[in-house]
Short mmCIF file of C-alpha atoms and ligand atoms in Angstrom, two decimals:
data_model
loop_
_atom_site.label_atom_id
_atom_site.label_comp_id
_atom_site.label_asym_id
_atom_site.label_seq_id
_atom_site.Cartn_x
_atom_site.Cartn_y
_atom_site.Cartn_z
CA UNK R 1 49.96 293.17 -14.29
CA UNK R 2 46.63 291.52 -14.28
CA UNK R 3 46.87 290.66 -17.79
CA UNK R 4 50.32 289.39 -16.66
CA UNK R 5 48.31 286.81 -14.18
CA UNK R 6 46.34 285.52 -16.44
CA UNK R 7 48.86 284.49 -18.80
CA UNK R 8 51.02 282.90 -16.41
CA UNK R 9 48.20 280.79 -14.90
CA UNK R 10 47.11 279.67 -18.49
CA UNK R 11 50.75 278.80 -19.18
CA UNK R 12 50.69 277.10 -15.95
CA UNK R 13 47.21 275.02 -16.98
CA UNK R 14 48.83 274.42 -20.41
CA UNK R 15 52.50 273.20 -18.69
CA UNK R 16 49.90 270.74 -16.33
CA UNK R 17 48.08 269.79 -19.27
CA UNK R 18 50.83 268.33 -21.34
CA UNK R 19 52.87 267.04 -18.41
CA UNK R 20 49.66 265.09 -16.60
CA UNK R 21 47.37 264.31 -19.78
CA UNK R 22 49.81 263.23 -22.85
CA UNK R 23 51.73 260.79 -21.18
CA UNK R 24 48.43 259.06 -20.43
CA UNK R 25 46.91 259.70 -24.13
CA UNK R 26 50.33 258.04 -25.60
CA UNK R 27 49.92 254.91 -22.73
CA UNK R 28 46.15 254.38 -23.23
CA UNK R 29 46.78 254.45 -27.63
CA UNK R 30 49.98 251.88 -27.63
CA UNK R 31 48.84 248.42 -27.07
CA UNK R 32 51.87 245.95 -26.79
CA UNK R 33 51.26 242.05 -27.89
CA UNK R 34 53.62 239.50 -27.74
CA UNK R 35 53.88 236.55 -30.21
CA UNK R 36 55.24 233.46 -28.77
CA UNK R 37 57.40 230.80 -31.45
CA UNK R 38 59.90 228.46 -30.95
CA UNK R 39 63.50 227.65 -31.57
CA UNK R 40 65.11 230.62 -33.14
CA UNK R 41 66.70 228.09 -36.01
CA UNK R 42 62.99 226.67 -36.60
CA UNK R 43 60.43 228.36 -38.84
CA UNK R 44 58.22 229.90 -36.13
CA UNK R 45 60.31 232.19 -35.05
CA UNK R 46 61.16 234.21 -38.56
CA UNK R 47 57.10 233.70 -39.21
CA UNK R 48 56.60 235.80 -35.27
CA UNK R 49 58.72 238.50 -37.00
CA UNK R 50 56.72 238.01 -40.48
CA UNK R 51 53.82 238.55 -38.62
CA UNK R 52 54.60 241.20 -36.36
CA UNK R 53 56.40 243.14 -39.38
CA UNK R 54 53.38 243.33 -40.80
CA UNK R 55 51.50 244.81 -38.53
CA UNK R 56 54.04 246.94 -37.00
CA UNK R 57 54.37 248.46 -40.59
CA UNK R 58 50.72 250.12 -39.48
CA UNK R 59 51.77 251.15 -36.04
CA UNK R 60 50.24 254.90 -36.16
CA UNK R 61 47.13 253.71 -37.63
CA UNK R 62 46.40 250.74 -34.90
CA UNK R 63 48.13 251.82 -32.36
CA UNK R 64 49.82 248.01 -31.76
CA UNK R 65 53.05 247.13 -31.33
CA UNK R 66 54.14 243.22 -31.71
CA UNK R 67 57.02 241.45 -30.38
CA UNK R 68 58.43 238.44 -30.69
CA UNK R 69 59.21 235.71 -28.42
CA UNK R 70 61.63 232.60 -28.78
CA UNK R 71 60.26 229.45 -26.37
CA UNK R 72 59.95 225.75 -26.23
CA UNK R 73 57.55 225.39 -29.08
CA UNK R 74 53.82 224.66 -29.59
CA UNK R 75 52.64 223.35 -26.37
CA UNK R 76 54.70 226.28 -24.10
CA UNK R 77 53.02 228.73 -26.55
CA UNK R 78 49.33 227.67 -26.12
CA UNK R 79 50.00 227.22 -22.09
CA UNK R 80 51.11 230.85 -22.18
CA UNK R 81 48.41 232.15 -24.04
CA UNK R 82 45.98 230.76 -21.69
CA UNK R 83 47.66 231.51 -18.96
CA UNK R 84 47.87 235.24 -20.14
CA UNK R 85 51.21 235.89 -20.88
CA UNK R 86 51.26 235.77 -24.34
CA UNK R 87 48.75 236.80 -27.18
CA UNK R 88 49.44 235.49 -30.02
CA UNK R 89 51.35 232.35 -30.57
CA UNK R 90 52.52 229.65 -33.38
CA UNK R 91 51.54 226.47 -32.72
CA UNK R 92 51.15 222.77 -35.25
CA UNK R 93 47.88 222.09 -35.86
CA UNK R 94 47.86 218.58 -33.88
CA UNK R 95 48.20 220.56 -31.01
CA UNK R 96 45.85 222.94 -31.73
CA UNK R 97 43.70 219.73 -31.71
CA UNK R 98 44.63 218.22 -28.82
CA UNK R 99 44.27 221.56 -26.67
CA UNK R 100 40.94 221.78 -28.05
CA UNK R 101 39.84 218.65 -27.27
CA UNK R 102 41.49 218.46 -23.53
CA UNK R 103 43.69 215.15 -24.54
CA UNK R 104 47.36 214.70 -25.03
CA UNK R 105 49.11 217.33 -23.02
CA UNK R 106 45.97 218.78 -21.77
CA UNK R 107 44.44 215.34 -20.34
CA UNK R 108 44.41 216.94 -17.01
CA UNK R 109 43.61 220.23 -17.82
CA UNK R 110 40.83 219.64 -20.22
CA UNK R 111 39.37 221.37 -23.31
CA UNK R 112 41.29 224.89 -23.43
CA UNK R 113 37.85 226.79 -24.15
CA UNK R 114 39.57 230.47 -24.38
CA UNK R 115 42.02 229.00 -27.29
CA UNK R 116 40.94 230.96 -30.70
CA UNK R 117 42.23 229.86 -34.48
CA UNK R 118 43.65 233.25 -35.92
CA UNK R 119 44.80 231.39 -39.47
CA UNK R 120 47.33 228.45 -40.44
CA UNK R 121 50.67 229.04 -42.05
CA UNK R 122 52.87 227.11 -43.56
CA UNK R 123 53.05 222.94 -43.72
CA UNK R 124 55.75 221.15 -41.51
CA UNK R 125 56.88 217.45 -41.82
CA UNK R 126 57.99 215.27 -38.93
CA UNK R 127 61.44 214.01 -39.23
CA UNK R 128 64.45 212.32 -38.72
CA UNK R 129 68.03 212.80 -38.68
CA UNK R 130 71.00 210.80 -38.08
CA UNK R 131 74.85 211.01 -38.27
CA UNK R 132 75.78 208.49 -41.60
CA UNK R 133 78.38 207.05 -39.05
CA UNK R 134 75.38 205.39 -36.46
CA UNK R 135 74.01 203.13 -39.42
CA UNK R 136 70.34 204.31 -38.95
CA UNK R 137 68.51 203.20 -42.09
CA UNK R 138 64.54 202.83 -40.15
CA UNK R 139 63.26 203.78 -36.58
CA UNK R 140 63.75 200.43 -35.85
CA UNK R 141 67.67 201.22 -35.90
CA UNK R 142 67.40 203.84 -33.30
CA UNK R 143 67.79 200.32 -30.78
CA UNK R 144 70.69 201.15 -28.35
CA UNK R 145 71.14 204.93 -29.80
CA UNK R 146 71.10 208.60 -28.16
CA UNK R 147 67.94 209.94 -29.73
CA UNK R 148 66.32 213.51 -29.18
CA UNK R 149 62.48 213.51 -28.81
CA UNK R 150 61.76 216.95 -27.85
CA UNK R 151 61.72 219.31 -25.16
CA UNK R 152 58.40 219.04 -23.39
CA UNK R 153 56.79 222.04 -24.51
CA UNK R 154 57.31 221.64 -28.29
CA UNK R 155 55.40 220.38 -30.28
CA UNK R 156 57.57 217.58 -32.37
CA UNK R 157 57.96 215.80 -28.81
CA UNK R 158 54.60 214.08 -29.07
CA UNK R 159 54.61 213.30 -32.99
CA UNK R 160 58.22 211.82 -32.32
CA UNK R 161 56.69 208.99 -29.60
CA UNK R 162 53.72 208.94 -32.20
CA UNK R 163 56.16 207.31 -34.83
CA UNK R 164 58.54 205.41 -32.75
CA UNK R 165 54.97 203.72 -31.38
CA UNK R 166 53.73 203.06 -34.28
CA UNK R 167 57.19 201.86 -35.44
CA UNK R 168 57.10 199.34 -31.82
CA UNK R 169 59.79 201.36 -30.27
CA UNK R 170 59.10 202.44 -26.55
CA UNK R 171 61.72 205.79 -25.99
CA UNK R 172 61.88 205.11 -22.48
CA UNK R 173 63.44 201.63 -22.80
CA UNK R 174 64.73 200.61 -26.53
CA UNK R 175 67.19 204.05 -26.75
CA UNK R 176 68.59 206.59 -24.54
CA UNK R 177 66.38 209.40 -25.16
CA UNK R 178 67.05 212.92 -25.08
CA UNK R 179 64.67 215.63 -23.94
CA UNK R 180 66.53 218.44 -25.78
CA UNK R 181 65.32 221.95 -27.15
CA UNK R 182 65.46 221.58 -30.83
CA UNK R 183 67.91 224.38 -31.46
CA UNK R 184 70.28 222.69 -29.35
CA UNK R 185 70.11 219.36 -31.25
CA UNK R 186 72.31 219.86 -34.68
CA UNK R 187 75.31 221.40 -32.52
CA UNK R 188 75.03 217.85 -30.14
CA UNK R 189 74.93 215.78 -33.79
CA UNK R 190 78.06 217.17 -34.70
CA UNK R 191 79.94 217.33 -31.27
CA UNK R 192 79.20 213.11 -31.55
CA UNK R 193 76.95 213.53 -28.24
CA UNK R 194 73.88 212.08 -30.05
CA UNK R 195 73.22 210.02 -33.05
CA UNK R 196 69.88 211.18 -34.13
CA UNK R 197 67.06 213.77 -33.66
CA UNK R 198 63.37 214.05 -34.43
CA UNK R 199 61.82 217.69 -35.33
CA UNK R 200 58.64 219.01 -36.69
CA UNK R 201 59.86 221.86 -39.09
CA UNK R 202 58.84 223.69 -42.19
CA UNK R 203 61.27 224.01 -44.84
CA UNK R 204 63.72 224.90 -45.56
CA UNK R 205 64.71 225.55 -41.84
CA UNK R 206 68.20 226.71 -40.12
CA UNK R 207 68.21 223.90 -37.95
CA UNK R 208 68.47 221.67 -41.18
CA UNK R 209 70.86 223.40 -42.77
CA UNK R 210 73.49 223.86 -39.58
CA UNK R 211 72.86 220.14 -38.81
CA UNK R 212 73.68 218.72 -42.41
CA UNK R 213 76.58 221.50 -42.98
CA UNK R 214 79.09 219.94 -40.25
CA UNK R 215 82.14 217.84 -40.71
CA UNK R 216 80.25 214.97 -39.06
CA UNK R 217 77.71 213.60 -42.23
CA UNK R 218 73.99 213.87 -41.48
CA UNK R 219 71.43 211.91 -43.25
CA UNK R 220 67.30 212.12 -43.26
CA UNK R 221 65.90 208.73 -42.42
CA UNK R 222 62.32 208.17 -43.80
CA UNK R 223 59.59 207.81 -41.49
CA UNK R 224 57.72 204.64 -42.39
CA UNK R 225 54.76 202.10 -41.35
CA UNK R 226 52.81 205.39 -40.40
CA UNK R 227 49.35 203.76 -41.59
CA UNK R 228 48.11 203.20 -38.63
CA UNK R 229 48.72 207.18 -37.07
CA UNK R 230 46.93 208.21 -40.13
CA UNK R 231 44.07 206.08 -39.35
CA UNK R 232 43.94 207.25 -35.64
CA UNK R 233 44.69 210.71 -36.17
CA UNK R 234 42.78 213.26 -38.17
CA UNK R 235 45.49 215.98 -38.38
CA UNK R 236 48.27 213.66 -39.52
CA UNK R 237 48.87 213.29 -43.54
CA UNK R 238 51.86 212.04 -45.55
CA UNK R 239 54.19 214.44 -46.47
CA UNK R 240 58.12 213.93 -48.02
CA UNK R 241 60.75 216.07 -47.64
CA UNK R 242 62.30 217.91 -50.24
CA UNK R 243 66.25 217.55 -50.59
CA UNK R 244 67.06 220.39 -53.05
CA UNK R 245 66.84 222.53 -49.56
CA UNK R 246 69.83 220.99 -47.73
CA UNK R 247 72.81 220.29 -50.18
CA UNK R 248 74.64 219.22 -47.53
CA UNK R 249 72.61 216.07 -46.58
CA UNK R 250 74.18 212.81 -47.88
CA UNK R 251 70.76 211.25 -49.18
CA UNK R 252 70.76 211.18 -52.88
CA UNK R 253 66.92 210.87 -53.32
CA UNK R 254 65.14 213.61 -54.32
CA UNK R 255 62.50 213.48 -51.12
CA UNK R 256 62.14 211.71 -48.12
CA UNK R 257 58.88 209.56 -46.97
CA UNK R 258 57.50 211.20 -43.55
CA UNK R 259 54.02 212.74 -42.25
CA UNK R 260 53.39 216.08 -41.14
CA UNK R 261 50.96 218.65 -39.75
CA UNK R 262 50.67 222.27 -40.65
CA UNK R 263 51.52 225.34 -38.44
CA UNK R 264 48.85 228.03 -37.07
CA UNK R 265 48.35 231.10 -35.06
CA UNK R 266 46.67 231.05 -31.80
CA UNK R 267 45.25 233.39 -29.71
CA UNK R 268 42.80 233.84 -26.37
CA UNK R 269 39.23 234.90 -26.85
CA UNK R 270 40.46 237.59 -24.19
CA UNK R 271 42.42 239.44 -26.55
CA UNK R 272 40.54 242.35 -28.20
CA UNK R 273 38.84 241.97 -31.51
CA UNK R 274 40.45 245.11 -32.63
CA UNK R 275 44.13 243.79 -32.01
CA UNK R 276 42.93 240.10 -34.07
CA UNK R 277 41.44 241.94 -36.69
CA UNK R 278 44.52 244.44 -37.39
CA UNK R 279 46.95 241.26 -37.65
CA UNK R 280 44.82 239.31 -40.04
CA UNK R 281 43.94 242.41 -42.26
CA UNK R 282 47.36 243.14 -42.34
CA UNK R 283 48.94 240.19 -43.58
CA UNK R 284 45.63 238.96 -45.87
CA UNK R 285 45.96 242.64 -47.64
CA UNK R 286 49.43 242.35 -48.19
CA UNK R 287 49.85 238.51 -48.67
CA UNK R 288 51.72 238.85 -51.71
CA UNK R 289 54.48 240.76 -49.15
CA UNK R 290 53.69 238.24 -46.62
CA UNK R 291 54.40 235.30 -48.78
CA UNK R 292 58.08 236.77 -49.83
CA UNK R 293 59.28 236.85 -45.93
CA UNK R 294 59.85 233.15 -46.07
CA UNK R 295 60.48 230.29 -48.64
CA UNK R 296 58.31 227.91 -46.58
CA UNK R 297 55.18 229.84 -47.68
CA UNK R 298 56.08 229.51 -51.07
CA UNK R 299 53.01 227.63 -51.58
CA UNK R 300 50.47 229.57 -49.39
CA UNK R 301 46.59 230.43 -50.70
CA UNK R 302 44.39 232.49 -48.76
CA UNK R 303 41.74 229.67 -48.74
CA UNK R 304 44.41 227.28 -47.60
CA UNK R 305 45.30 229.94 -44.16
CA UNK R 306 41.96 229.18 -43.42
CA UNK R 307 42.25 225.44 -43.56
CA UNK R 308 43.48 222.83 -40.76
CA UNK R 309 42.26 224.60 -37.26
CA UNK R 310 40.18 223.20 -34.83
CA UNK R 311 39.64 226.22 -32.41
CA UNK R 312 36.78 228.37 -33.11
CA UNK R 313 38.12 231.65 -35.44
CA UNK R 314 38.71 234.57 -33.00
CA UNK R 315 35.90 236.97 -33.51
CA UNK R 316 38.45 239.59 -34.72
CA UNK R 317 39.32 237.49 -37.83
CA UNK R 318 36.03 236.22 -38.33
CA UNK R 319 35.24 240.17 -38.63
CA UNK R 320 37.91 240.40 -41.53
CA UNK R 321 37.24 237.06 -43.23
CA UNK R 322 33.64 237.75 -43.62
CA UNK R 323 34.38 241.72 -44.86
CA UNK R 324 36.62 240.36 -47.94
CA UNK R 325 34.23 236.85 -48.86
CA UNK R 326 36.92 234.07 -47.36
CA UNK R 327 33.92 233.26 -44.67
N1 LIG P 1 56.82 222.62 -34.61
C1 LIG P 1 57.81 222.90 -33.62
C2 LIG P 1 57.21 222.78 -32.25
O1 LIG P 1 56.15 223.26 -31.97
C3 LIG P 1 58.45 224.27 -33.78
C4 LIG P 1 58.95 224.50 -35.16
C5 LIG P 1 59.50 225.87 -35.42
O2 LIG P 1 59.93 226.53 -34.47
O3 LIG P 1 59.47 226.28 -36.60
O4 LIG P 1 57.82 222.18 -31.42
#
C-alpha cells in the first residue's frame, strides 16, 4: 500500500515533469530567424533559401531555424531589420551604403548604427528593358514612354533615377513612370501596359527570362554616359550583361554596357552572436555546396564575400572570419 503511494506520487512528479518542463526546454532551444529578400522571380529570394538551407541542414546542432521572406527589396529589408522584424536580410551594397551613412532613403532617419555586414553575395547589374515595338535604343528614348522605376522599398528604384539623371531625364516629367514591384513588371511588358522597366538583378534571374520569353519581343537597352555616377559614387562600377542567359532576348551582342553593385547580407547588432556565427560557418564550410544553389555565384571567392560592405561585420562573423584566417 505504502509502497503503492510512493510510486504513484513519483509517477505523478514524473507526468508534471514532462508535461510543465519539456515544452519549455524545446521553446527556450529553437530560435526562429527570418531572412527578408525580394521579388520571388529576382535572385534574393532563391539566395534567402540558399542561406537558410544551409543552416537549417544543422538544425539539432544550433538549435536555429531560418525562414524566408519575399518583400519589396533592399530598402524594406534593412527598415525591417532595424525595426526588429526581421534578422537577416539581402540587401545591394549601395544601400548598405547609404543606410550607413544616413543619406538617400535614410536622409531623415540618419546613420542606421544597429545595421551589421554579415558577407556579400553575388554581383547584380542595373538594367534596362524594353518591348522591340517602343523603339528604345538609349534612356534618352524613354521621352513620352510608360517606364517602371521601382517600388519604393527596392533597391533598383534609386539606381534607376541615378541613370535617367545622369542621362538628363527627370522621371517625374519626361515619361510616365511606374512605381511597380519588380515581379510584377515582365507580365505588364507583355500585356502592352508598359514599354520598359529598370531592375537591379543578378543573373541569370526569372524575371529576365519570363520577360524576354513572351510573344511581345523584349530587348536590353545599354545603360550609357554613366561617367559621371561613377565619379560620385563609390559603390557603382561598370558591369555588362551577359546574353547567353536569356535566349529569348532579341539583342544579338554578346553583352550589354550597364553598371552595377553587388548584393549582401544584413543583420542588427541585436541579433545574437551565436545565431551570426552559425549562418556564416555554415555556408563558408560548405561553400563549395553553397556555390552550386545558384548560377549567379558561379564566380564567388571567399575573399570576395568579404568585399563591398560598409557596415561594421557583426561580431558573430567577425568570430568565424578570424577562427579560419579570412580576418
Ligand atoms: N536588388 C533588388 C532590390 O533590392 C532585388 C533583386 C532580387 O530580388 O534579386 O530591389
Amino acid at each position: 500500500m505504502k509502497k503503492g503511494i510512493v510510486l504513484s506520487v513519483a509517477f505523478l512528479f514524473a507526468v508534471v515533469m514532462i508535461m510543465g518542463a519539456a515544452p519549455t526546454t524545446a521553446q527556450a532551444k529553437v530560435q526562429f530567424v527570418t531572412i527578408g529578400t525580394g521579388g520571388i522571380t529576382g535572385v534574393y529570394y532563391p539566395t534567402g533559401g540558399a542561406i537558410a538551407k544551409m543552416v537549417n541542414k544543422k538544425r539539432k546542432e544550433y538549435g536555429i531555424r531560418a525562414t524566408v521572406e519575399s518583400t519589396g527589396g533592399s530598402v524594406f529589408n534593412i527598415n525591417a531589420i532595424m525595426a526588429g522584424d526581421l534578422e537577416f536580410g539581402v540587401a545591394q551594397s549601395d544601400r548598405q551604403y547609404q543606410a550607413v551613412k544616413g543619406i538617400a532613403n535614410w536622409k531623415d532617419k540618419g546613420p542606421q548604427k544597429d545595421l551589421r555586414a554579415v558577407f556579400s553575395i553575388h554581383p547584380e547589374s542595373v538594367d534596362l528593358i524594353a518591348a522591340v515595338d517602343a523603339n528604345i535604343n538609349c534612356l534618352a528614348d524613354l521621352k513620352g514612354k510608360r517606364v517602371n522605376v521601382g517600388n519604393i522599398g527596392s533597391g533598383y528604384r534609386k539606381n534607376a533615377l541615378d541613370a535617367l539623371e545622369a542621362n538628363g531625364l527627370d522621371y517625374k516629367k519626361d515619361f510616365h513612370a511606374e512605381s511597380l514591384k519588380a515581379a510584377e513588371a515582365p507580365g505588364l511588358i507583355q500585356d502592352g501596359r508598359i514599354d520598359a522597366a529598370f531592375y537591379t538583378v543578378g543573373h541569370p534571374s526569372g524575371y529576365y527570362k519570363e520577360a524576354t520569353s513572351g510573344v511581345r519581343k523584349v530587348k536590353f537597352v545599354p545603360i550609357t554616359n554613366i561617367e559621371s555616377l561613377l565619379a560620385k559614387y563609390p559603390y557603382y562600377a561598370k558591369s555588362a550583361t551577359l546574353m547567353k542567359n536569356y535566349p529569348g532576348a532579341v539583342n544579338t551582342e554578346a553583352s550589354v554596357p550597364t553598371f552595377g553593385v553587388k548584393a549582401t547580407l544584413v543583420t542588427s547588432i541585436k541579433v545574437p552572436d551565436n545565431v551570426v556565427y552559425a549562418i556564416t560557418k555554415e555556408v563558408f564550410d560548405n561553400f563549395e555546396t553553397f556555390k552550386k544553389l545558384h548560377p549567379a555565384y558561379e564566380g564567388l571567392t571567399k575573399e570576395s564575400m568579404l568585399t563591398g560592405l560598409s557596415a561594421p561585420f557583426h561580431p558573430g562573423a567577425l568570430k568565424y572570419y578570424k577562427e579560419v584566417g579570412l580576418k
